Amino acid sequence: MKIIRKNLEERCRIICVSDIHGRCGEFAALLEKCGYKAGVDYLFILGDLVEKGSHNIETIRLAKSLSEQSDRVVVLKGNNDTMCGYMAFSDDRERFMKRLESRPKNTFCEMAQTIGITDLGDNFDEKRQRTAEAYSDELDFLEQLPLALETDGHIFVHAGIENRSDWENSDMWTFLSAPWFLRSSHPLEKYVVVGHFPTYNFSRSGNTNFPIIDREKRIIGIDGGCEVKWAGQLNAFIINKNGGEYSYETVFMPLSDGKTVKKDWVSPNTVIYCDYEKDHLEILGEDGDFLQVKIIRSGKVGRIPKCMTGNWNGALHGWINLNSFVSVKVGETFYQYGNIGKYAFGIHENGQVGMIPQDCI
């Protein structure tokens, strides 16, 4: 397995981005917002360049170009980056078509469409080969990406490592797909920086998509939920090295245009964390577009939009926290992602995810 090691100067800046998911324009805007200086700053991209978004080819080409311009740019492989390779080279027809059922919008199909192939069902092998040949440079770039990067103070990987001192020997799918890594542990002195799993999924995110720094476990999660969460964002996690000391800061890029708040509004409730996997919900009542529910595990009660719930394994689950209402003041910015009844849903300029009345903006 390919692992990169870099020796950094005593003083430098590292910009870390993960899980771009085909949002090329926002990625470029985020770098500009950070004041990224090619050849001066380090830029580490922690995987999942592609899938889910609509500009996957552009994203691959931008990341490839950046890495060719400077050896201070390192792009790692994520689980979604492997998808394109499987579809291009190794999936049989049945497996390929099965992927399309759950993900009709994907990188390889985007590539095929640019050369006039809209239906891969007929003459499958010939059409797939034509597409792979047309995009051999982009596919080779994705295939050759390393799995991890180690510096003097940090280890960077897409998803996680196994709890072992010889972390380099972790299973490949742990590097690529380990879920809930912030709930895991490792024996290393260095911090492990990961993407892959949106920080909003953890109570420690404080109802935001911002990076989480666990200083006790020496784990940092930076995935802002871009194209995974309805109100997701791209995070730039910036590491400033000054001798043997490190300081951290975050710059974030919403995926929606900002709107100016035109009147004050105070949230009527306190947000209640909801674990989308573990927390089964009991419906206590209905109120228009909302459900009044109780989290069975904790007994806490709150409101959640009906559209943000789902049933599986015989239980009701929630995709956002209960009582996700955000207080706003005149002149502030709210990034609106959509509407839920009379409420706008999105991200406040301070990073809080939730709802405000539509007449506030």
Short mmCIF file of C-alpha atoms in Angstrom, two decimals:
data_model
loop_
_atom_site.label_atom_id
_atom_site.label_comp_id
_atom_site.label_asym_id
_atom_site.label_seq_id
_atom_site.Cartn_x
_atom_site.Cartn_y
_atom_site.Cartn_z
CA MET A 1 0.00 0.00 0.00
CA LYS A 2 1.34 3.39 -0.99
CA ILE A 3 2.12 5.72 1.92
CA ILE A 4 3.79 9.13 1.48
CA ARG A 5 6.11 10.69 4.04
CA LYS A 6 7.07 14.36 4.07
CA ASN A 7 9.50 16.34 6.17
CA LEU A 8 8.10 19.81 6.81
CA GLU A 9 9.95 23.04 7.50
CA GLU A 10 9.98 24.46 11.01
CA ARG A 11 7.43 27.06 9.96
CA CYS A 12 4.77 26.34 7.38
CA ARG A 13 1.06 26.23 6.70
CA ILE A 14 -0.88 23.11 5.73
CA ILE A 15 -4.35 23.39 4.19
CA CYS A 16 -6.34 20.16 4.52
CA VAL A 17 -9.52 19.51 2.53
CA SER A 18 -11.53 16.31 2.28
CA ASP A 19 -14.64 14.93 0.61
CA ILE A 20 -15.01 17.41 -2.24
CA HIS A 21 -17.43 15.05 -4.01
CA GLY A 22 -17.37 16.73 -7.39
CA ARG A 23 -17.90 20.28 -6.13
CA CYS A 24 -15.08 21.75 -8.18
CA GLY A 25 -16.27 25.37 -8.12
CA GLU A 26 -16.66 25.45 -4.35
CA PHE A 27 -13.28 23.76 -3.90
CA ALA A 28 -11.56 26.39 -6.02
CA ALA A 29 -13.42 29.16 -4.17
CA LEU A 30 -12.39 27.64 -0.83
CA LEU A 31 -8.72 27.70 -1.80
CA GLU A 32 -9.08 31.34 -2.80
CA LYS A 33 -10.84 32.12 0.48
CA CYS A 34 -7.91 30.53 2.35
CA GLY A 35 -5.40 32.58 0.37
CA TYR A 36 -3.73 29.39 -0.84
CA LYS A 37 -0.26 30.07 -2.28
CA ALA A 38 0.97 27.36 -4.64
CA GLY A 39 4.54 26.32 -3.93
CA VAL A 40 4.44 27.98 -0.51
CA ASP A 41 1.57 26.36 1.37
CA TYR A 42 1.12 22.63 1.67
CA LEU A 43 -2.20 21.31 0.37
CA PHE A 44 -3.37 17.88 1.48
CA ILE A 45 -6.59 16.52 -0.03
CA LEU A 46 -7.83 13.59 2.04
CA GLY A 47 -9.80 11.64 -0.54
CA ASP A 48 -13.25 11.46 -2.10
CA LEU A 49 -12.61 13.89 -4.89
CA VAL A 50 -15.54 12.44 -6.79
CA GLU A 51 -19.03 10.92 -6.72
CA LYS A 52 -22.32 12.43 -5.57
CA GLY A 53 -21.65 15.84 -7.16
CA SER A 54 -22.00 16.97 -10.77
CA HIS A 55 -18.52 18.22 -11.73
CA ASN A 56 -16.38 15.17 -11.09
CA ILE A 57 -14.18 15.38 -14.19
CA GLU A 58 -13.34 19.03 -13.48
CA THR A 59 -12.51 18.14 -9.88
CA ILE A 60 -10.14 15.35 -10.89
CA ARG A 61 -8.40 17.62 -13.38
CA LEU A 62 -8.03 20.46 -10.89
CA ALA A 63 -6.59 18.17 -8.20
CA LYS A 64 -4.26 16.58 -10.78
CA SER A 65 -3.10 19.99 -12.00
CA LEU A 66 -2.46 21.24 -8.47
CA SER A 67 -0.41 18.14 -7.62
CA GLU A 68 1.64 18.52 -10.81
CA GLN A 69 2.38 22.17 -10.07
CA SER A 70 3.94 21.50 -6.66
CA ASP A 71 5.24 18.57 -4.66
CA ARG A 72 3.68 20.30 -1.65
CA VAL A 73 0.29 19.06 -2.87
CA VAL A 74 -0.67 15.51 -1.89
CA VAL A 75 -3.95 13.90 -2.91
CA LEU A 76 -5.03 10.75 -1.04
CA LYS A 77 -7.48 8.10 -2.16
CA GLY A 78 -10.95 7.81 -0.65
CA ASN A 79 -13.53 5.06 -0.89
CA ASN A 80 -15.54 6.97 -3.51
CA ASP A 81 -12.45 7.45 -5.64
CA THR A 82 -12.17 3.67 -5.97
CA MET A 83 -15.71 3.50 -7.38
CA CYS A 84 -14.67 4.98 -10.71
CA GLY A 85 -11.86 2.47 -11.11
CA TYR A 86 -14.13 -0.45 -10.37
CA MET A 87 -16.67 0.71 -12.92
CA ALA A 88 -13.97 1.39 -15.51
CA PHE A 89 -11.93 -1.79 -15.17
CA SER A 90 -13.11 -4.56 -12.86
CA ASP A 91 -16.89 -4.66 -12.42
CA ASP A 92 -18.71 -7.23 -14.49
CA ARG A 93 -21.83 -6.01 -16.25
CA GLU A 94 -24.17 -7.17 -13.48
CA ARG A 95 -22.18 -5.46 -10.74
CA PHE A 96 -21.82 -2.29 -12.83
CA MET A 97 -25.57 -2.04 -13.40
CA LYS A 98 -26.26 -2.69 -9.74
CA ARG A 99 -24.13 0.31 -8.81
CA LEU A 100 -26.21 2.44 -11.17
CA GLU A 101 -29.40 1.52 -9.31
CA SER A 102 -28.19 3.26 -6.15
CA ARG A 103 -26.06 5.91 -7.84
CA PRO A 104 -27.30 6.85 -11.32
CA LYS A 105 -25.18 10.03 -11.20
CA ASN A 106 -21.54 9.00 -10.97
CA THR A 107 -18.12 9.85 -12.34
CA PHE A 108 -17.76 7.10 -14.90
CA CYS A 109 -21.18 7.78 -16.40
CA GLU A 110 -20.32 11.48 -16.50
CA MET A 111 -17.22 10.54 -18.49
CA ALA A 112 -19.25 8.35 -20.85
CA GLN A 113 -21.80 11.08 -21.49
CA THR A 114 -19.12 13.54 -22.62
CA ILE A 115 -18.26 11.20 -25.52
CA GLY A 116 -21.89 10.65 -26.45
CA ILE A 117 -22.60 7.43 -24.54
CA THR A 118 -25.85 7.73 -22.61
CA ASP A 119 -26.78 4.05 -22.28
CA LEU A 120 -24.13 1.59 -21.16
CA GLY A 121 -26.55 -1.31 -21.08
CA ASP A 122 -26.06 -2.30 -24.73
CA ASN A 123 -22.60 -3.20 -26.06
CA PHE A 124 -21.38 -2.80 -22.49
CA ASP A 125 -17.77 -3.94 -22.92
CA GLU A 126 -17.15 -1.84 -26.02
CA LYS A 127 -18.67 1.32 -24.54
CA ARG A 128 -16.85 0.92 -21.26
CA GLN A 129 -13.52 0.45 -23.03
CA ARG A 130 -14.10 3.54 -25.18
CA THR A 131 -14.85 5.60 -22.08
CA ALA A 132 -11.82 4.28 -20.17
CA GLU A 133 -9.53 5.04 -23.12
CA ALA A 134 -10.93 8.57 -23.48
CA TYR A 135 -10.23 9.28 -19.81
CA SER A 136 -7.11 7.19 -19.26
CA ASP A 137 -5.17 10.11 -17.72
CA GLU A 138 -7.89 10.89 -15.16
CA LEU A 139 -8.48 7.22 -14.32
CA ASP A 140 -4.75 6.55 -13.92
CA PHE A 141 -4.48 9.54 -11.60
CA LEU A 142 -7.24 8.16 -9.35
CA GLU A 143 -5.82 4.62 -9.44
CA GLN A 144 -2.33 5.73 -8.37
CA LEU A 145 -3.37 7.87 -5.40
CA PRO A 146 -1.66 6.97 -2.11
CA LEU A 147 -3.65 5.80 0.93
CA ALA A 148 -1.91 7.81 3.64
CA LEU A 149 0.51 10.64 4.33
CA GLU A 150 2.77 10.97 7.39
CA THR A 151 4.53 14.12 8.60
CA ASP A 152 6.44 14.85 11.79
CA GLY A 153 3.29 15.64 13.77
CA HIS A 154 0.34 14.16 11.90
CA ILE A 155 -0.92 11.20 9.91
CA PHE A 156 -3.42 11.98 7.18
CA VAL A 157 -5.79 9.33 5.84
CA HIS A 158 -9.26 9.32 4.33
CA ALA A 159 -11.20 7.34 6.96
CA GLY A 160 -9.08 5.86 9.75
CA ILE A 161 -6.44 3.41 10.91
CA GLU A 162 -6.50 0.30 13.03
CA ASN A 163 -5.68 0.53 16.74
CA ARG A 164 -2.09 -0.70 16.41
CA SER A 165 1.38 0.79 16.59
CA ASP A 166 2.24 -0.48 13.10
CA TRP A 167 -0.62 1.54 11.64
CA GLU A 168 0.88 1.23 8.17
CA ASN A 169 -0.33 -2.38 8.13
CA SER A 170 -3.97 -1.45 8.69
CA ASP A 171 -6.39 -3.11 6.32
CA MET A 172 -6.88 -1.10 3.13
CA TRP A 173 -10.62 -0.75 3.75
CA THR A 174 -9.96 0.71 7.18
CA PHE A 175 -7.93 3.45 5.49
CA LEU A 176 -10.74 4.00 3.01
CA SER A 177 -13.99 3.32 4.85
CA ALA A 178 -13.72 3.16 8.65
CA PRO A 179 -16.93 4.71 10.07
CA TRP A 180 -17.21 6.64 13.33
CA PHE A 181 -13.42 6.84 13.64
CA LEU A 182 -13.71 9.63 16.20
CA ARG A 183 -15.22 7.02 18.52
CA SER A 184 -12.18 4.78 18.04
CA SER A 185 -8.66 5.09 19.38
CA HIS A 186 -5.03 4.57 18.39
CA PRO A 187 -1.74 4.27 20.33
CA LEU A 188 0.26 6.83 18.35
CA GLU A 189 1.69 10.11 19.61
CA LYS A 190 0.86 11.84 16.36
CA TYR A 191 -2.57 13.22 15.53
CA VAL A 192 -4.55 11.29 12.91
CA VAL A 193 -6.48 13.60 10.56
CA VAL A 194 -9.40 12.07 8.64
CA GLY A 195 -12.36 12.92 6.45
CA HIS A 196 -14.95 10.39 5.22
CA PHE A 197 -17.53 10.63 8.00
CA PRO A 198 -19.37 13.96 8.39
CA THR A 199 -18.62 15.67 11.68
CA TYR A 200 -22.32 16.60 12.01
CA ASN A 201 -22.94 12.94 12.88
CA PHE A 202 -21.18 13.43 16.23
CA SER A 203 -22.61 15.24 19.26
CA ARG A 204 -19.26 16.99 19.68
CA SER A 205 -19.84 18.93 16.47
CA GLY A 206 -22.27 21.14 18.40
CA ASN A 207 -24.88 21.05 15.61
CA THR A 208 -22.36 22.24 13.01
CA ASN A 209 -20.30 20.75 10.18
CA PHE A 210 -17.06 22.14 11.59
CA PRO A 211 -13.97 19.97 12.20
CA ILE A 212 -13.71 18.15 15.52
CA ILE A 213 -10.39 18.04 17.39
CA ASP A 214 -10.15 15.30 20.03
CA ARG A 215 -6.95 16.16 21.87
CA GLU A 216 -7.20 13.20 24.25
CA LYS A 217 -7.51 10.63 21.46
CA ARG A 218 -5.34 12.65 19.07
CA ILE A 219 -7.92 12.38 16.28
CA ILE A 220 -9.17 15.19 14.05
CA GLY A 221 -12.22 14.81 11.79
CA ILE A 222 -12.68 17.43 9.06
CA ASP A 223 -15.48 16.22 6.73
CA GLY A 224 -18.10 18.96 6.38
CA GLY A 225 -20.72 16.72 4.81
CA CYS A 226 -20.43 18.17 1.29
CA GLU A 227 -23.04 16.45 -0.96
CA VAL A 228 -23.77 13.98 1.87
CA LYS A 229 -25.72 16.18 4.25
CA TRP A 230 -28.53 18.37 2.91
CA ALA A 231 -26.88 21.40 4.48
CA GLY A 232 -23.28 20.32 4.01
CA GLN A 233 -20.17 22.41 3.44
CA LEU A 234 -16.53 22.18 2.40
CA ASN A 235 -14.05 22.68 5.22
CA ALA A 236 -10.45 23.80 4.96
CA PHE A 237 -8.70 22.66 8.14
CA ILE A 238 -5.55 24.73 8.43
CA ILE A 239 -2.53 23.55 10.42
CA ASN A 240 0.01 26.24 11.28
CA LYS A 241 3.38 24.82 12.26
CA ASN A 242 5.71 26.99 14.29
CA GLY A 243 8.71 24.97 15.37
CA GLY A 244 7.38 22.07 17.41
CA GLU A 245 4.06 23.79 18.07
CA TYR A 246 0.87 23.50 16.04
CA SER A 247 -2.20 25.69 15.93
CA TYR A 248 -5.40 25.03 14.05
CA GLU A 249 -8.05 27.09 12.30
CA THR A 250 -10.98 26.46 9.96
CA VAL A 251 -12.30 28.19 6.86
CA PHE A 252 -15.57 26.87 5.45
CA MET A 253 -17.37 27.19 2.14
CA PRO A 254 -21.17 26.75 2.08
CA LEU A 255 -22.68 25.08 -0.97
CA SER A 256 -25.45 27.66 -1.22
CA ASP A 257 -25.59 31.41 -1.71
CA GLY A 258 -25.91 33.52 1.41
CA LYS A 259 -28.97 35.61 2.17
CA THR A 260 -29.10 38.60 4.51
CA VAL A 261 -31.29 38.29 7.61
CA LYS A 262 -33.85 41.11 7.68
CA LYS A 263 -35.34 40.58 11.15
CA ASP A 264 -34.32 39.08 14.47
CA TRP A 265 -35.60 35.68 15.49
CA VAL A 266 -34.86 33.65 18.63
CA SER A 267 -34.99 29.86 18.54
CA PRO A 268 -37.77 28.59 20.83
CA ASN A 269 -35.96 25.35 21.70
CA THR A 270 -32.61 23.88 22.66
CA VAL A 271 -31.07 21.55 20.08
CA ILE A 272 -31.04 17.86 21.08
CA TYR A 273 -28.42 15.57 19.54
CA CYS A 274 -29.77 12.64 17.53
CA ASP A 275 -27.53 9.75 16.48
CA TYR A 276 -28.97 8.78 13.10
CA GLU A 277 -27.96 5.12 13.56
CA LYS A 278 -28.50 4.35 17.25
CA ASP A 279 -31.36 6.64 18.19
CA HIS A 280 -34.75 5.10 17.45
CA LEU A 281 -37.59 7.61 17.56
CA GLU A 282 -41.07 7.21 18.98
CA ILE A 283 -43.73 9.47 17.47
CA LEU A 284 -45.67 11.40 20.12
CA GLY A 285 -47.67 13.60 17.76
CA GLU A 286 -47.75 15.52 14.48
CA ASP A 287 -47.72 19.24 13.77
CA GLY A 288 -47.92 20.03 10.07
CA ASP A 289 -44.51 19.37 8.56
CA PHE A 290 -43.08 18.26 11.91
CA LEU A 291 -43.20 15.27 14.23
CA GLN A 292 -43.01 15.47 18.01
CA VAL A 293 -40.78 12.54 18.92
CA LYS A 294 -39.00 10.91 21.81
CA ILE A 295 -35.53 9.43 21.51
CA ILE A 296 -36.08 6.00 23.04
CA ARG A 297 -32.46 5.59 24.18
CA SER A 298 -32.31 8.88 26.11
CA GLY A 299 -35.96 9.73 26.69
CA LYS A 300 -35.44 13.25 25.32
CA VAL A 301 -38.32 14.87 23.46
CA GLY A 302 -38.28 17.35 20.58
CA ARG A 303 -39.43 18.27 17.08
CA ILE A 304 -38.05 17.03 13.79
CA PRO A 305 -39.23 17.64 10.20
CA LYS A 306 -41.06 14.66 8.72
CA CYS A 307 -38.91 14.90 5.60
CA MET A 308 -35.79 14.38 7.72
CA THR A 309 -36.85 11.01 9.11
CA GLY A 310 -36.77 7.50 7.68
CA ASN A 311 -37.64 3.94 8.60
CA TRP A 312 -35.27 1.01 8.49
CA ASN A 313 -34.82 -2.18 10.52
CA GLY A 314 -38.29 -1.64 11.89
CA ALA A 315 -37.54 1.69 13.58
CA LEU A 316 -37.81 5.42 12.84
CA HIS A 317 -34.55 7.38 12.59
CA GLY A 318 -33.75 11.08 12.18
CA TRP A 319 -31.31 12.70 9.77
CA ILE A 320 -30.86 15.91 11.77
CA ASN A 321 -30.88 16.84 15.43
CA LEU A 322 -34.16 17.53 17.21
CA ASN A 323 -35.20 21.16 17.60
CA SER A 324 -32.75 22.31 14.93
CA PHE A 325 -33.81 25.96 15.00
CA VAL A 326 -31.24 28.74 14.73
CA SER A 327 -31.38 32.21 16.30
CA VAL A 328 -30.56 35.05 13.89
CA LYS A 329 -30.11 38.82 13.98
CA VAL A 330 -30.61 41.51 11.38
CA GLY A 331 -27.65 41.81 9.02
CA GLU A 332 -26.32 38.30 9.59
CA THR A 333 -25.93 35.81 6.72
CA PHE A 334 -27.94 32.61 6.35
CA TYR A 335 -27.06 30.07 3.66
CA GLN A 336 -30.38 28.59 2.58
CA TYR A 337 -30.43 25.04 1.19
CA GLY A 338 -34.19 24.60 0.96
CA ASN A 339 -37.56 24.98 2.67
CA ILE A 340 -39.40 22.93 5.27
CA GLY A 341 -42.92 24.28 5.49
CA LYS A 342 -42.73 27.92 6.56
CA TYR A 343 -39.06 27.54 7.55
CA ALA A 344 -35.85 27.98 5.57
CA PHE A 345 -33.29 25.27 6.22
CA GLY A 346 -29.57 25.92 6.01
CA ILE A 347 -26.42 27.13 7.75
CA HIS A 348 -25.98 30.28 9.82
CA GLU A 349 -22.79 32.29 9.27
CA ASN A 350 -21.57 30.96 12.64
CA GLY A 351 -21.85 27.39 11.34
CA GLN A 352 -25.05 26.33 13.11
CA VAL A 353 -27.26 24.06 11.01
CA GLY A 354 -31.00 24.46 11.23
CA MET A 355 -34.17 26.39 10.45
CA ILE A 356 -35.40 29.96 10.62
CA PRO A 357 -38.75 31.39 9.47
CA GLN A 358 -38.70 32.14 5.75
CA ASP A 359 -39.85 35.70 6.39
CA CYS A 360 -36.56 36.39 8.18
CA ILE A 361 -34.63 36.48 4.92
#
